[in-house]
Coordinates of C-alpha atoms in Angstrom, one line a residue:
Chain A
M196 CA 91.4 234.7 -124.1
E197 CA 94.7 235.8 -122.7
L198 CA 95.1 236.0 -118.9
L199 CA 97.0 239.1 -117.8
S200 CA 98.2 239.2 -114.2
P201 CA 99.5 242.0 -112.1
A202 CA 103.2 242.2 -111.1
G203 CA 103.9 244.8 -108.5
S204 CA 107.2 243.1 -107.7
L205 CA 109.5 240.3 -108.9
P206 CA 108.0 237.7 -106.6
A207 CA 104.6 238.6 -107.9
L208 CA 105.8 238.3 -111.4
R209 CA 107.2 234.8 -110.8
A210 CA 104.0 233.7 -109.1
A211 CA 101.9 234.9 -112.1
V212 CA 104.2 233.0 -114.5
D213 CA 104.2 229.9 -112.3
E214 CA 100.5 229.9 -112.1
G215 CA 99.9 230.2 -115.8
A216 CA 99.4 233.8 -116.7
D217 CA 99.8 234.4 -120.4
A218 CA 101.3 237.8 -119.7
V219 CA 102.2 240.0 -116.8
Y220 CA 102.0 243.8 -116.6
L221 CA 104.3 246.0 -114.6
G222 CA 105.6 249.5 -114.3
F223 CA 108.6 251.5 -113.3
K224 CA 109.4 253.0 -109.9
D225 CA 108.3 256.5 -110.7
D226 CA 105.4 258.7 -111.6
T227 CA 105.1 257.4 -115.1
N228 CA 103.3 254.4 -113.5
A229 CA 99.6 254.7 -112.3
R230 CA 100.5 252.3 -109.4
H231 CA 103.3 254.5 -108.1
F232 CA 103.3 253.3 -104.5
A233 CA 106.2 253.1 -102.0
G234 CA 107.8 249.7 -101.8
L235 CA 106.3 248.6 -105.1
N236 CA 107.5 248.1 -108.7
F237 CA 110.7 247.3 -110.3
T238 CA 114.3 248.4 -110.1
D239 CA 116.5 248.0 -113.2
K240 CA 117.9 244.8 -111.8
T241 CA 114.6 243.1 -110.9
L242 CA 113.2 244.3 -114.2
N243 CA 115.8 242.4 -116.2
Q244 CA 115.3 239.4 -114.0
G245 CA 111.5 239.6 -114.4
V246 CA 111.6 240.0 -118.2
N247 CA 114.0 237.1 -118.5
Y248 CA 111.9 234.9 -116.3
A249 CA 108.7 235.6 -118.2
H250 CA 110.4 235.2 -121.6
Q251 CA 112.1 231.9 -120.5
H252 CA 108.6 230.6 -119.9
Q253 CA 107.3 232.1 -123.2
R254 CA 105.1 234.7 -121.5
K255 CA 104.7 238.3 -122.4
V256 CA 105.6 241.4 -120.4
H257 CA 103.4 244.5 -120.7
V258 CA 104.9 247.7 -119.4
A259 CA 102.5 250.4 -118.2
V260 CA 103.6 254.0 -118.8
N261 CA 100.1 255.1 -118.1
T262 CA 100.1 258.5 -116.3
F263 CA 100.0 261.9 -118.0
S264 CA 103.3 263.7 -118.6
H265 CA 104.2 266.9 -116.9
P266 CA 105.0 269.9 -119.2
T267 CA 108.5 270.4 -117.9
R268 CA 109.3 266.7 -117.6
C269 CA 108.0 265.1 -120.8
H270 CA 111.3 263.5 -121.4
T271 CA 110.7 261.3 -118.3
W272 CA 107.7 259.7 -120.0
F273 CA 109.5 259.4 -123.3
D274 CA 112.5 257.9 -121.6
A275 CA 110.2 255.4 -120.0
V276 CA 109.0 254.4 -123.4
E277 CA 112.7 253.9 -124.5
K278 CA 113.3 251.9 -121.4
A279 CA 110.3 249.6 -121.9
R280 CA 111.7 248.9 -125.4
D281 CA 115.2 248.4 -124.2
I282 CA 114.4 245.9 -121.6
G283 CA 112.5 243.8 -124.2
A284 CA 108.9 244.6 -123.2
D285 CA 106.5 242.9 -125.6
V286 CA 103.8 245.6 -125.1
L287 CA 103.6 249.2 -124.0
I288 CA 100.4 250.3 -122.3
A289 CA 99.9 254.0 -122.5
S290 CA 97.1 256.6 -122.0
N291 CA 98.6 260.1 -122.7
I292 CA 98.4 261.1 -126.3
A293 CA 101.8 262.7 -126.1
V294 CA 103.3 259.3 -125.0
L295 CA 101.3 257.4 -127.5
E296 CA 102.5 259.6 -130.3
Y297 CA 106.1 259.4 -129.1
A298 CA 105.9 255.6 -129.1
A299 CA 104.1 255.5 -132.5
T300 CA 106.7 257.7 -134.2
H301 CA 109.9 256.5 -132.6
H302 CA 109.1 252.8 -132.2
P303 CA 106.3 251.8 -134.6
D304 CA 107.4 248.2 -134.1
L305 CA 106.5 248.2 -130.4
E306 CA 103.1 246.8 -129.7
L307 CA 100.9 249.4 -128.2
H308 CA 97.8 249.0 -126.0
L309 CA 95.6 251.8 -125.0
S310 CA 95.5 252.0 -121.2
V311 CA 92.3 252.0 -119.3
Q312 CA 93.4 255.4 -118.0
A313 CA 92.7 256.8 -121.5
S314 CA 88.9 256.4 -120.8
A315 CA 88.0 255.1 -124.2
T316 CA 84.4 253.9 -123.7
N317 CA 83.0 254.2 -127.3
V318 CA 84.0 253.3 -130.8
A319 CA 84.6 256.9 -131.9
A320 CA 87.1 257.3 -129.0
I321 CA 88.8 254.0 -129.9
N322 CA 89.0 255.2 -133.5
F323 CA 90.7 258.4 -132.3
F324 CA 93.4 256.4 -130.7
K325 CA 93.9 254.1 -133.7
Q326 CA 96.0 256.8 -135.3
F327 CA 98.8 255.8 -132.9
G328 CA 98.6 252.2 -134.1
I329 CA 97.1 250.7 -131.0
S330 CA 96.3 247.0 -131.4
R331 CA 94.3 246.7 -128.3
A332 CA 92.2 248.9 -126.0
V333 CA 91.6 248.2 -122.3
L334 CA 88.1 249.1 -121.5
P335 CA 87.1 251.2 -118.4
R336 CA 84.9 249.4 -115.9
V337 CA 81.8 251.5 -116.7
L338 CA 80.3 249.6 -119.6
S339 CA 77.4 247.1 -119.5
F340 CA 77.9 243.7 -121.1
Q341 CA 75.8 244.8 -124.1
Q342 CA 77.9 247.9 -124.5
V343 CA 81.1 245.8 -124.4
A344 CA 79.5 243.4 -126.9
N345 CA 78.6 246.3 -129.2
L346 CA 82.2 247.6 -129.1
A347 CA 83.5 244.2 -129.8
K348 CA 81.4 244.1 -133.0
D349 CA 82.0 247.7 -134.1
S350 CA 85.7 248.0 -133.4
D351 CA 88.6 246.3 -135.2
V352 CA 91.1 246.6 -132.3
E353 CA 91.4 243.8 -129.7
L354 CA 89.5 244.5 -126.4
E355 CA 90.8 243.7 -123.0
V356 CA 88.5 243.9 -120.0
F357 CA 89.0 243.8 -116.2
A358 CA 88.1 240.3 -114.9
F359 CA 88.8 240.7 -111.2
G360 CA 90.1 243.1 -108.6
S361 CA 89.4 246.2 -106.6
L362 CA 86.9 248.3 -108.3
C363 CA 87.3 251.9 -109.4
I364 CA 83.8 253.3 -109.2
M365 CA 84.7 256.2 -111.5
A366 CA 85.7 256.1 -115.2
E367 CA 89.4 255.5 -115.0
G368 CA 91.6 258.5 -115.8
R369 CA 88.6 260.8 -115.1
C370 CA 88.6 261.1 -111.4
Y371 CA 90.0 264.1 -109.5
L372 CA 88.6 263.2 -106.1
S373 CA 92.0 262.3 -104.8
S374 CA 93.6 265.5 -106.0
Y375 CA 90.7 267.5 -104.7
M376 CA 91.4 266.1 -101.2
T377 CA 95.2 265.7 -101.3
G378 CA 96.6 267.9 -104.1
E379 CA 98.2 264.8 -105.7
S380 CA 96.4 263.5 -108.8
P381 CA 96.3 259.8 -109.8
N382 CA 96.7 261.1 -113.4
T383 CA 100.0 262.9 -112.8
A384 CA 101.4 261.4 -109.6
G385 CA 100.3 257.9 -110.1
A386 CA 98.5 257.1 -106.8
C387 CA 94.9 257.5 -105.6
S388 CA 94.5 258.3 -101.9
P389 CA 98.3 258.3 -101.3
A390 CA 99.5 256.5 -98.2
K391 CA 101.5 259.5 -97.0
Y392 CA 98.2 261.4 -96.4
V393 CA 96.6 258.5 -94.5
R394 CA 96.3 258.6 -90.7
W395 CA 94.7 256.1 -88.4
Q396 CA 93.5 257.1 -84.9
E397 CA 91.9 255.3 -82.0
T398 CA 89.1 257.5 -80.6
P399 CA 86.2 256.9 -78.1
D400 CA 83.9 256.8 -81.2
G401 CA 85.9 254.1 -82.9
L402 CA 89.0 253.7 -85.1
E403 CA 89.1 256.6 -87.5
S404 CA 90.8 256.6 -90.9
R405 CA 91.7 260.0 -92.3
L406 CA 93.0 261.2 -95.6
N407 CA 94.7 264.6 -95.4
N408 CA 92.9 265.1 -92.2
V409 CA 89.4 264.4 -93.7
L410 CA 87.5 261.7 -91.9
I411 CA 86.9 258.9 -94.4
D412 CA 85.5 256.3 -92.1
R413 CA 85.1 255.2 -88.5
F414 CA 85.1 251.6 -87.5
Q415 CA 83.6 249.9 -84.5
D416 CA 85.4 246.9 -82.9
D417 CA 83.3 244.3 -84.8
E418 CA 83.8 245.9 -88.2
K419 CA 86.4 245.1 -90.8
T420 CA 88.7 248.0 -91.5
G421 CA 89.7 249.1 -94.9
Y422 CA 92.3 251.4 -96.5
P423 CA 90.8 254.9 -96.8
T424 CA 90.3 255.0 -100.5
L425 CA 88.2 258.1 -100.5
C426 CA 85.4 256.8 -102.8
K427 CA 84.8 253.9 -100.5
G428 CA 84.4 255.9 -97.3
R429 CA 81.2 256.3 -95.2
F430 CA 79.7 259.8 -95.6
D431 CA 76.6 261.6 -94.6
V432 CA 73.9 261.9 -97.3
D433 CA 70.4 263.1 -96.3
G434 CA 71.4 262.7 -92.6
R435 CA 72.3 259.0 -93.1
V436 CA 75.9 257.7 -92.8
V437 CA 76.3 255.4 -95.8
H438 CA 78.9 254.3 -98.4
A439 CA 77.7 257.2 -100.5
L440 CA 79.7 256.3 -103.6
E441 CA 80.7 252.7 -103.3
A442 CA 81.2 250.1 -100.6
P443 CA 84.6 248.4 -100.4
T444 CA 84.1 245.6 -102.9
S445 CA 85.9 243.9 -105.8
L446 CA 84.9 243.1 -109.3
N447 CA 84.4 239.4 -110.1
T448 CA 83.3 238.4 -113.6
L449 CA 83.8 234.6 -113.3
E450 CA 80.0 234.3 -113.8
I451 CA 80.0 235.9 -117.3
L452 CA 83.2 234.3 -118.5
P453 CA 81.4 232.2 -121.3
Q454 CA 79.7 235.4 -122.5
L455 CA 83.0 237.3 -122.6
K456 CA 84.5 234.4 -124.6
N457 CA 81.5 234.5 -127.0
I458 CA 82.0 238.1 -127.9
S459 CA 85.7 237.5 -128.6
I460 CA 87.3 239.5 -125.8
S461 CA 91.0 239.1 -126.3
A462 CA 92.3 239.4 -122.8
L463 CA 91.2 239.4 -119.2
K464 CA 93.0 241.6 -116.8
I465 CA 93.5 241.0 -113.1
E466 CA 93.8 244.2 -111.1
G467 CA 96.1 244.4 -108.1
R468 CA 99.7 245.4 -108.7
Q469 CA 99.6 246.9 -105.2
R470 CA 98.7 243.5 -103.7
S471 CA 101.0 240.8 -102.4
P472 CA 102.6 238.0 -104.4
T473 CA 100.3 235.6 -102.7
Y474 CA 97.3 237.5 -104.0
T475 CA 98.7 237.3 -107.6
R476 CA 99.5 233.6 -107.1
Q477 CA 96.0 232.7 -105.9
V478 CA 94.0 234.8 -108.2
T479 CA 96.0 233.7 -111.3
R480 CA 95.6 230.1 -110.3
V481 CA 91.8 230.5 -110.1
W482 CA 91.5 232.3 -113.4
R483 CA 93.8 230.0 -115.2
Q484 CA 91.6 227.1 -114.2
A485 CA 88.4 229.0 -115.1
I486 CA 89.7 230.0 -118.6
D487 CA 91.0 226.5 -119.3
L488 CA 87.6 225.1 -118.4
V489 CA 85.6 227.6 -120.5
N490 CA 87.9 226.9 -123.4
K491 CA 87.3 223.1 -123.0
Q492 CA 83.6 223.2 -122.2
P493 CA 82.1 226.6 -123.2
E494 CA 78.6 225.1 -123.1
N495 CA 78.8 223.5 -119.7
F496 CA 81.0 226.0 -117.9
K497 CA 80.1 226.3 -114.2
V498 CA 81.8 228.5 -111.7
K499 CA 83.3 226.3 -109.0
A500 CA 82.3 227.2 -105.4
Q501 CA 86.0 227.1 -104.3
W502 CA 87.0 229.6 -106.9
N503 CA 84.5 232.2 -105.7
Q504 CA 85.4 231.4 -102.1
C505 CA 89.1 232.0 -102.8
L506 CA 88.4 235.2 -104.7
S507 CA 86.0 236.5 -102.0
E508 CA 88.7 236.1 -99.4
L509 CA 91.1 238.2 -101.5
S510 CA 88.5 240.9 -102.1
E511 CA 88.1 244.3 -100.6
G512 CA 85.6 244.0 -97.8
S513 CA 85.4 240.3 -98.7
Q514 CA 82.6 241.2 -101.1
T515 CA 82.4 240.9 -104.9
T516 CA 80.2 242.5 -107.5
L517 CA 79.7 242.3 -111.2
G518 CA 80.1 246.1 -111.2
A519 CA 78.8 247.8 -114.4
Y520 CA 77.6 244.4 -115.6
E521 CA 75.0 244.4 -112.8
R522 CA 71.6 245.5 -114.1
T523 CA 71.0 248.0 -111.2
W524 CA 74.0 250.0 -112.4
Q525 CA 72.4 250.5 -115.9
Chain B
M189 CA 89.8 288.9 -120.4
K190 CA 86.6 287.4 -121.7
F191 CA 83.9 285.7 -119.6
S192 CA 81.8 282.6 -120.4
V193 CA 78.8 281.0 -118.8
G194 CA 79.3 277.3 -118.7
N195 CA 76.5 274.9 -119.6
V196 CA 74.3 274.0 -116.7
L197 CA 75.7 270.9 -115.1
F198 CA 72.6 270.2 -113.1
Y199 CA 69.2 269.0 -114.2
W200 CA 66.9 272.0 -114.3
P201 CA 63.3 272.1 -115.5
K202 CA 62.6 273.6 -118.9
C203 CA 61.0 276.8 -117.5
T204 CA 64.0 277.4 -115.2
L205 CA 66.4 277.0 -118.1
E206 CA 64.3 279.3 -120.3
A207 CA 64.3 282.0 -117.6
F208 CA 68.1 281.4 -117.0
Y209 CA 69.0 282.0 -120.7
E210 CA 66.7 285.0 -120.9
Q211 CA 68.7 286.5 -118.1
A212 CA 72.0 285.3 -119.6
S213 CA 71.2 287.0 -122.9
Q214 CA 71.1 290.3 -121.0
S215 CA 74.3 289.6 -119.0
S216 CA 77.8 290.8 -119.9
A217 CA 79.0 287.2 -120.8
D218 CA 80.9 287.0 -124.0
C219 CA 80.3 283.4 -124.6
I220 CA 77.6 280.9 -123.5
Y221 CA 77.9 277.2 -123.5
L222 CA 74.7 275.2 -124.1
G223 CA 73.7 271.6 -123.8
E224 CA 74.2 268.5 -121.7
S225 CA 77.5 267.2 -120.6
V226 CA 76.5 264.9 -117.7
C227 CA 73.6 262.5 -118.5
S228 CA 71.9 261.6 -121.8
K229 CA 68.6 261.0 -119.9
R230 CA 68.2 264.7 -119.2
R231 CA 66.0 265.9 -122.0
E232 CA 64.1 268.9 -120.8
F233 CA 65.6 270.5 -123.9
S234 CA 66.0 268.7 -127.2
L235 CA 68.9 269.4 -129.5
N236 CA 66.5 271.6 -131.5
D237 CA 65.5 273.6 -128.4
W238 CA 69.2 274.2 -127.7
L239 CA 69.8 275.3 -131.3
E240 CA 66.9 277.7 -131.1
I241 CA 68.2 279.2 -127.8
G242 CA 71.6 279.4 -129.4
K243 CA 70.4 281.3 -132.4
K244 CA 68.7 283.8 -130.1
L245 CA 71.8 284.3 -128.0
Q246 CA 73.9 284.6 -131.1
S247 CA 71.7 287.3 -132.5
Q248 CA 72.2 289.1 -129.2
G249 CA 75.9 289.1 -129.8
K250 CA 77.0 286.1 -127.7
Q251 CA 79.3 283.5 -128.9
V252 CA 77.6 280.2 -128.5
V253 CA 79.3 276.8 -128.0
L254 CA 77.4 273.5 -127.8
T255 CA 78.8 271.2 -125.2
S256 CA 78.7 267.4 -125.4
L257 CA 78.7 264.4 -123.0
A258 CA 81.8 263.5 -121.1
L259 CA 81.0 259.8 -120.7
L260 CA 79.6 258.1 -123.8
E261 CA 78.6 254.5 -123.4
A262 CA 75.5 253.7 -125.5
K263 CA 75.3 253.7 -129.2
S264 CA 72.4 256.1 -129.0
E265 CA 74.6 258.6 -127.1
L266 CA 77.2 258.4 -129.9
A267 CA 74.4 259.1 -132.5
S268 CA 73.4 262.2 -130.5
L269 CA 77.0 263.3 -130.3
K270 CA 77.3 263.1 -134.1
K271 CA 74.3 265.4 -134.5
I272 CA 75.7 267.9 -132.1
C273 CA 79.1 267.8 -133.8
L274 CA 77.6 268.2 -137.2
N275 CA 75.1 271.0 -136.2
G276 CA 76.5 273.2 -138.9
N277 CA 76.4 276.5 -137.0
F278 CA 77.9 276.5 -133.5
L279 CA 81.3 275.6 -132.2
V280 CA 81.3 272.4 -130.2
E281 CA 83.0 271.6 -126.9
A282 CA 84.5 268.0 -127.0
N283 CA 84.5 266.3 -123.7
D284 CA 85.5 262.9 -124.9
F285 CA 88.1 261.9 -127.6
G286 CA 85.2 260.3 -129.4
A287 CA 83.9 263.9 -130.1
V288 CA 87.4 265.0 -131.1
E289 CA 87.5 262.1 -133.6
I290 CA 84.1 263.0 -135.1
L291 CA 84.9 266.7 -135.3
S292 CA 88.4 266.4 -136.7
E293 CA 87.3 263.8 -139.3
A294 CA 84.7 266.4 -140.5
Q295 CA 87.4 269.1 -140.3
I296 CA 85.3 271.2 -137.9
P297 CA 87.2 273.4 -135.4
F298 CA 86.4 272.6 -131.7
V299 CA 86.9 273.5 -128.1
A300 CA 88.8 270.9 -126.1
G301 CA 86.7 270.6 -122.9
A302 CA 88.0 270.2 -119.3
A303 CA 87.0 266.5 -119.3
L304 CA 89.7 265.7 -121.9
N305 CA 93.0 264.6 -120.4
I306 CA 95.2 267.3 -121.9
Y307 CA 98.2 267.8 -119.6
N308 CA 101.1 269.1 -121.7
Q309 CA 102.3 270.9 -124.8
Y310 CA 102.6 267.8 -127.0
D311 CA 98.9 267.0 -126.2
L312 CA 98.0 270.5 -127.3
K313 CA 100.1 270.4 -130.4
L314 CA 98.4 267.2 -131.5
L315 CA 94.9 268.8 -130.9
V316 CA 95.8 272.0 -132.6
D317 CA 96.7 270.0 -135.6
K318 CA 93.2 268.4 -135.4
G319 CA 91.4 271.7 -135.2
M320 CA 91.4 272.8 -131.6
K321 CA 90.7 276.5 -131.2
R322 CA 90.3 276.7 -127.4
W323 CA 91.6 274.6 -124.5
V324 CA 89.5 274.4 -121.3
M325 CA 92.2 273.4 -118.8
P326 CA 91.4 270.3 -116.6
V327 CA 90.1 271.6 -113.3
E328 CA 92.8 269.9 -111.3
L329 CA 95.6 271.9 -112.8
S330 CA 97.3 274.9 -111.3
R331 CA 98.4 278.3 -112.4
D332 CA 102.0 277.1 -112.3
W333 CA 101.2 274.1 -114.5
L334 CA 99.4 276.3 -117.0
R335 CA 102.3 278.7 -117.1
Q336 CA 104.7 275.8 -117.8
V337 CA 102.5 274.4 -120.5
L338 CA 102.1 277.7 -122.3
E339 CA 105.8 278.5 -122.1
A340 CA 106.5 275.2 -123.8
C341 CA 103.8 275.9 -126.4
E342 CA 105.6 279.1 -127.2
E343 CA 108.7 277.0 -128.0
L344 CA 106.7 274.7 -130.2
G345 CA 105.3 277.8 -132.0
I346 CA 101.6 277.0 -131.1
R347 CA 101.0 279.5 -128.3
D348 CA 98.9 281.7 -130.6
K349 CA 96.9 278.9 -132.1
F350 CA 94.3 278.5 -129.3
E351 CA 92.6 280.3 -126.5
V352 CA 92.8 279.2 -122.8
E353 CA 89.8 279.0 -120.6
V354 CA 89.6 278.1 -116.9
Y355 CA 86.8 277.4 -114.5
G356 CA 86.6 280.6 -112.5
F357 CA 83.4 280.0 -110.5
G358 CA 81.3 277.0 -109.7
F359 CA 81.1 273.4 -108.4
L360 CA 83.9 271.6 -110.1
P361 CA 83.2 268.4 -112.1
L362 CA 85.6 265.9 -110.5
A363 CA 84.6 262.5 -111.7
Y364 CA 82.2 260.4 -113.9
S365 CA 80.9 257.0 -113.1
A366 CA 78.8 254.2 -114.7
R367 CA 76.7 254.4 -111.5
C368 CA 74.2 257.1 -110.9
F369 CA 74.8 258.2 -107.3
T370 CA 71.7 260.3 -107.0
A371 CA 69.4 257.4 -108.1
R372 CA 71.3 255.1 -105.7
S373 CA 70.9 257.5 -102.8
E374 CA 67.1 257.1 -103.4
N375 CA 67.4 253.3 -103.7
K376 CA 66.4 253.5 -107.3
P377 CA 68.1 251.4 -110.0
K378 CA 69.7 253.6 -112.7
D379 CA 67.3 252.5 -115.4
Q380 CA 64.4 253.4 -113.2
C381 CA 65.8 256.7 -111.9
Q382 CA 62.6 258.6 -112.7
L383 CA 64.9 261.5 -113.6
C384 CA 65.2 262.2 -109.9
C385 CA 68.1 264.6 -110.4
I386 CA 65.5 267.2 -111.4
N387 CA 64.7 267.4 -107.7
Y388 CA 68.2 268.5 -106.8
P389 CA 68.9 271.7 -108.8
Q390 CA 72.3 272.0 -107.1
G391 CA 73.0 268.3 -106.7
K392 CA 73.1 266.6 -103.4
E393 CA 75.6 267.1 -100.6
I394 CA 78.1 264.4 -99.5
N395 CA 79.5 265.4 -96.1
S396 CA 82.0 263.7 -93.9
Q397 CA 80.8 262.3 -90.5
E398 CA 82.2 265.4 -89.0
N399 CA 80.0 267.5 -91.3
T400 CA 82.7 268.7 -93.6
Q401 CA 81.4 269.4 -97.1
L402 CA 83.3 267.0 -99.3
F403 CA 81.6 266.3 -102.5
R404 CA 78.3 266.9 -104.3
M405 CA 76.5 264.2 -106.3
N406 CA 75.0 265.1 -109.6
G407 CA 73.8 261.9 -111.2
I408 CA 76.8 260.0 -112.6
Q409 CA 79.0 263.0 -111.9
T410 CA 80.7 263.8 -108.6
M411 CA 81.5 267.4 -108.0
S412 CA 83.5 269.4 -105.5
G413 CA 81.7 269.9 -102.1
K414 CA 82.5 273.6 -102.2
I415 CA 82.2 276.1 -105.0
Q416 CA 85.6 277.0 -106.5
N417 CA 85.9 280.8 -106.7
L418 CA 88.9 282.3 -108.4
I419 CA 87.7 285.9 -108.2
N420 CA 90.7 287.0 -106.1
D421 CA 93.0 285.2 -108.5
L422 CA 92.0 287.1 -111.6
P423 CA 95.2 289.4 -111.5
S424 CA 97.4 286.2 -111.6
M425 CA 95.6 285.0 -114.8
K426 CA 96.9 287.9 -116.8
G427 CA 98.9 286.8 -119.8
L428 CA 97.8 283.2 -119.3
V429 CA 94.0 283.0 -119.4
D430 CA 91.8 284.3 -122.2
I431 CA 88.4 283.3 -120.9
V432 CA 87.1 282.7 -117.4
R433 CA 84.1 280.5 -117.0
I434 CA 81.2 281.0 -114.6
S435 CA 79.6 277.5 -114.1
P436 CA 76.1 278.3 -112.8
N437 CA 74.5 276.5 -109.9
T438 CA 71.6 279.0 -109.5
Q439 CA 70.0 281.7 -111.5
D440 CA 71.9 284.1 -109.3
S441 CA 75.3 282.8 -110.5
L442 CA 75.2 285.3 -113.3
A443 CA 75.7 288.1 -110.8
W444 CA 79.3 286.8 -110.4
L445 CA 80.0 288.0 -113.9
T446 CA 79.8 291.6 -112.6
L447 CA 81.7 290.9 -109.5
F448 CA 84.5 289.2 -111.4
K449 CA 84.7 292.1 -113.9
Q450 CA 85.0 294.5 -111.0
N451 CA 87.9 292.6 -109.6
L452 CA 90.0 292.2 -112.8
H453 CA 92.8 294.1 -111.3
G454 CA 92.3 292.9 -107.7
D455 CA 90.8 296.1 -106.2
S456 CA 87.5 294.5 -105.3
A457 CA 88.6 291.3 -103.6
I458 CA 86.1 289.4 -101.5
A459 CA 86.3 287.0 -98.5
L460 CA 86.5 283.4 -99.6
Q461 CA 85.9 281.3 -96.5
D462 CA 83.0 279.4 -97.9
Y463 CA 84.7 278.7 -101.2
C464 CA 87.7 276.8 -102.4
N465 CA 90.6 277.7 -104.8
G466 CA 93.3 275.1 -104.0
F467 CA 93.8 273.7 -107.4
W468 CA 94.9 277.0 -108.9
H469 CA 97.4 277.4 -106.1
K470 CA 98.9 273.9 -106.6
I471 CA 97.5 272.4 -103.4
E472 CA 94.5 270.3 -102.6
G473 CA 91.5 271.5 -104.5
M474 CA 89.3 271.8 -101.5
A475 CA 91.6 274.2 -99.8
T476 CA 91.1 278.0 -99.6
T477 CA 94.1 280.3 -99.6

């Protein structure tokens, strides 16, 4: 199982390589990238440095061009494909069928992975995307373990699953909540709950977080605050104020690592290009150790307490979940 | 301009559905979508029931389209999808690329539903080549975006190969999840949901702590908190949109067909303060212009 770590910046990329990631994934500083956040991502200079660093250490670089191209600016997405190839990327990760087709027809030699943003959750959908020559599909975080196992059996492309990180509660690529509230879509602008719409305000009722003026949450002094990702706000349902969609929490699949190995999952993805290099370093270190252990002792694999502790501390709301692998979700 | 009645996105009891389609058959709708696009556990009507209703509507002059699930996870769901796609009579609305795969393999023409991520002319070209006859635009796109796509389609020579449909009226489907929010709101695990969605024929409100209507939960689907209403935007659809969809939330939603038709040229506009129309105007979807 390949360990794929997030690189939102050159220091994060170096940290991932140093801690034993088999590959890193990154994106450009524009809206072709589903993590298009201010202060993040790679300039041409840092890109070359990053690719060189990874390749010197025999690690792979995956470039994500994983938003959906605008009708008047399709060339921006196609140019991003060209650029990925020119800088020596080992893999292109894409979701838009226009982009996939461009890559398939212009650069059939470039390894192509289907982005999670393409929302392929079943074997027929994966088969649809096979026409573009994808060698791997990244699965949305909505499937139960049995469903992932079935796909592994029924599909002949490699499967990559999310192992750890902030949890999208919705099927990726199929969520317009953020554009409903801000006008900017993760699918076409590359950011959910964009920072420029966020406002924090001290009030007599507590510290309020707002997104485009909508109250997302209100925190008392003893509560841990969190970024106002709109699906993780506290809202009123039936007269009760609750985390109506999802509480701030992170996915952690350490517990089912041996099972993921058993069904021949090809790669484990760590979410978090928007997080710090320290995050990438610490998470990569834990998962490197865990994967090495499961490879050595698949029968006697046990999650170490210090791994979970480290991951919890790096998690949203300091909580973790098995997400769609939890029985109550199914 | 033609008008369609979208499939019922909520979970309605069988008798309500029967009454609704009886009324729909008498309505001025040109096209009626039938079937389930949200949750495979909703089985008040079997596929055979839908096919029967479809035949009746067809005999009354309506075009009938069978819709399909947007989020397909289980093998059993894929098996049901195949039956829908290969029904042999009605056009099918594909809401997942899995459906596009099944339909195009069988060389059956199809409607590309709003849940497919189709954002540009090259996406459309690819689907036209696969047999797409109609494109239901993703609900988050604007008039401006549509105009640009269609101009580019003109250049590619495919503008006349498909119809364009937009959501004109209704709660908008915004997101799909593994998790059932309605079951969760009743502290029920998803696999013991007791089909509780049937108790919420218009979904369940999610409001902010300041009582702003934000979203509406509908099982695994999250919808807009407000109804989108493009009645006053009909004149701006001329030359761009072929079919306007009324997505029903009550039996009375069919009355909007008449109101929409009366305002085709903008001379019977209505006040929109309780509705939204932001997406069409390239701003936040929840906004009202």
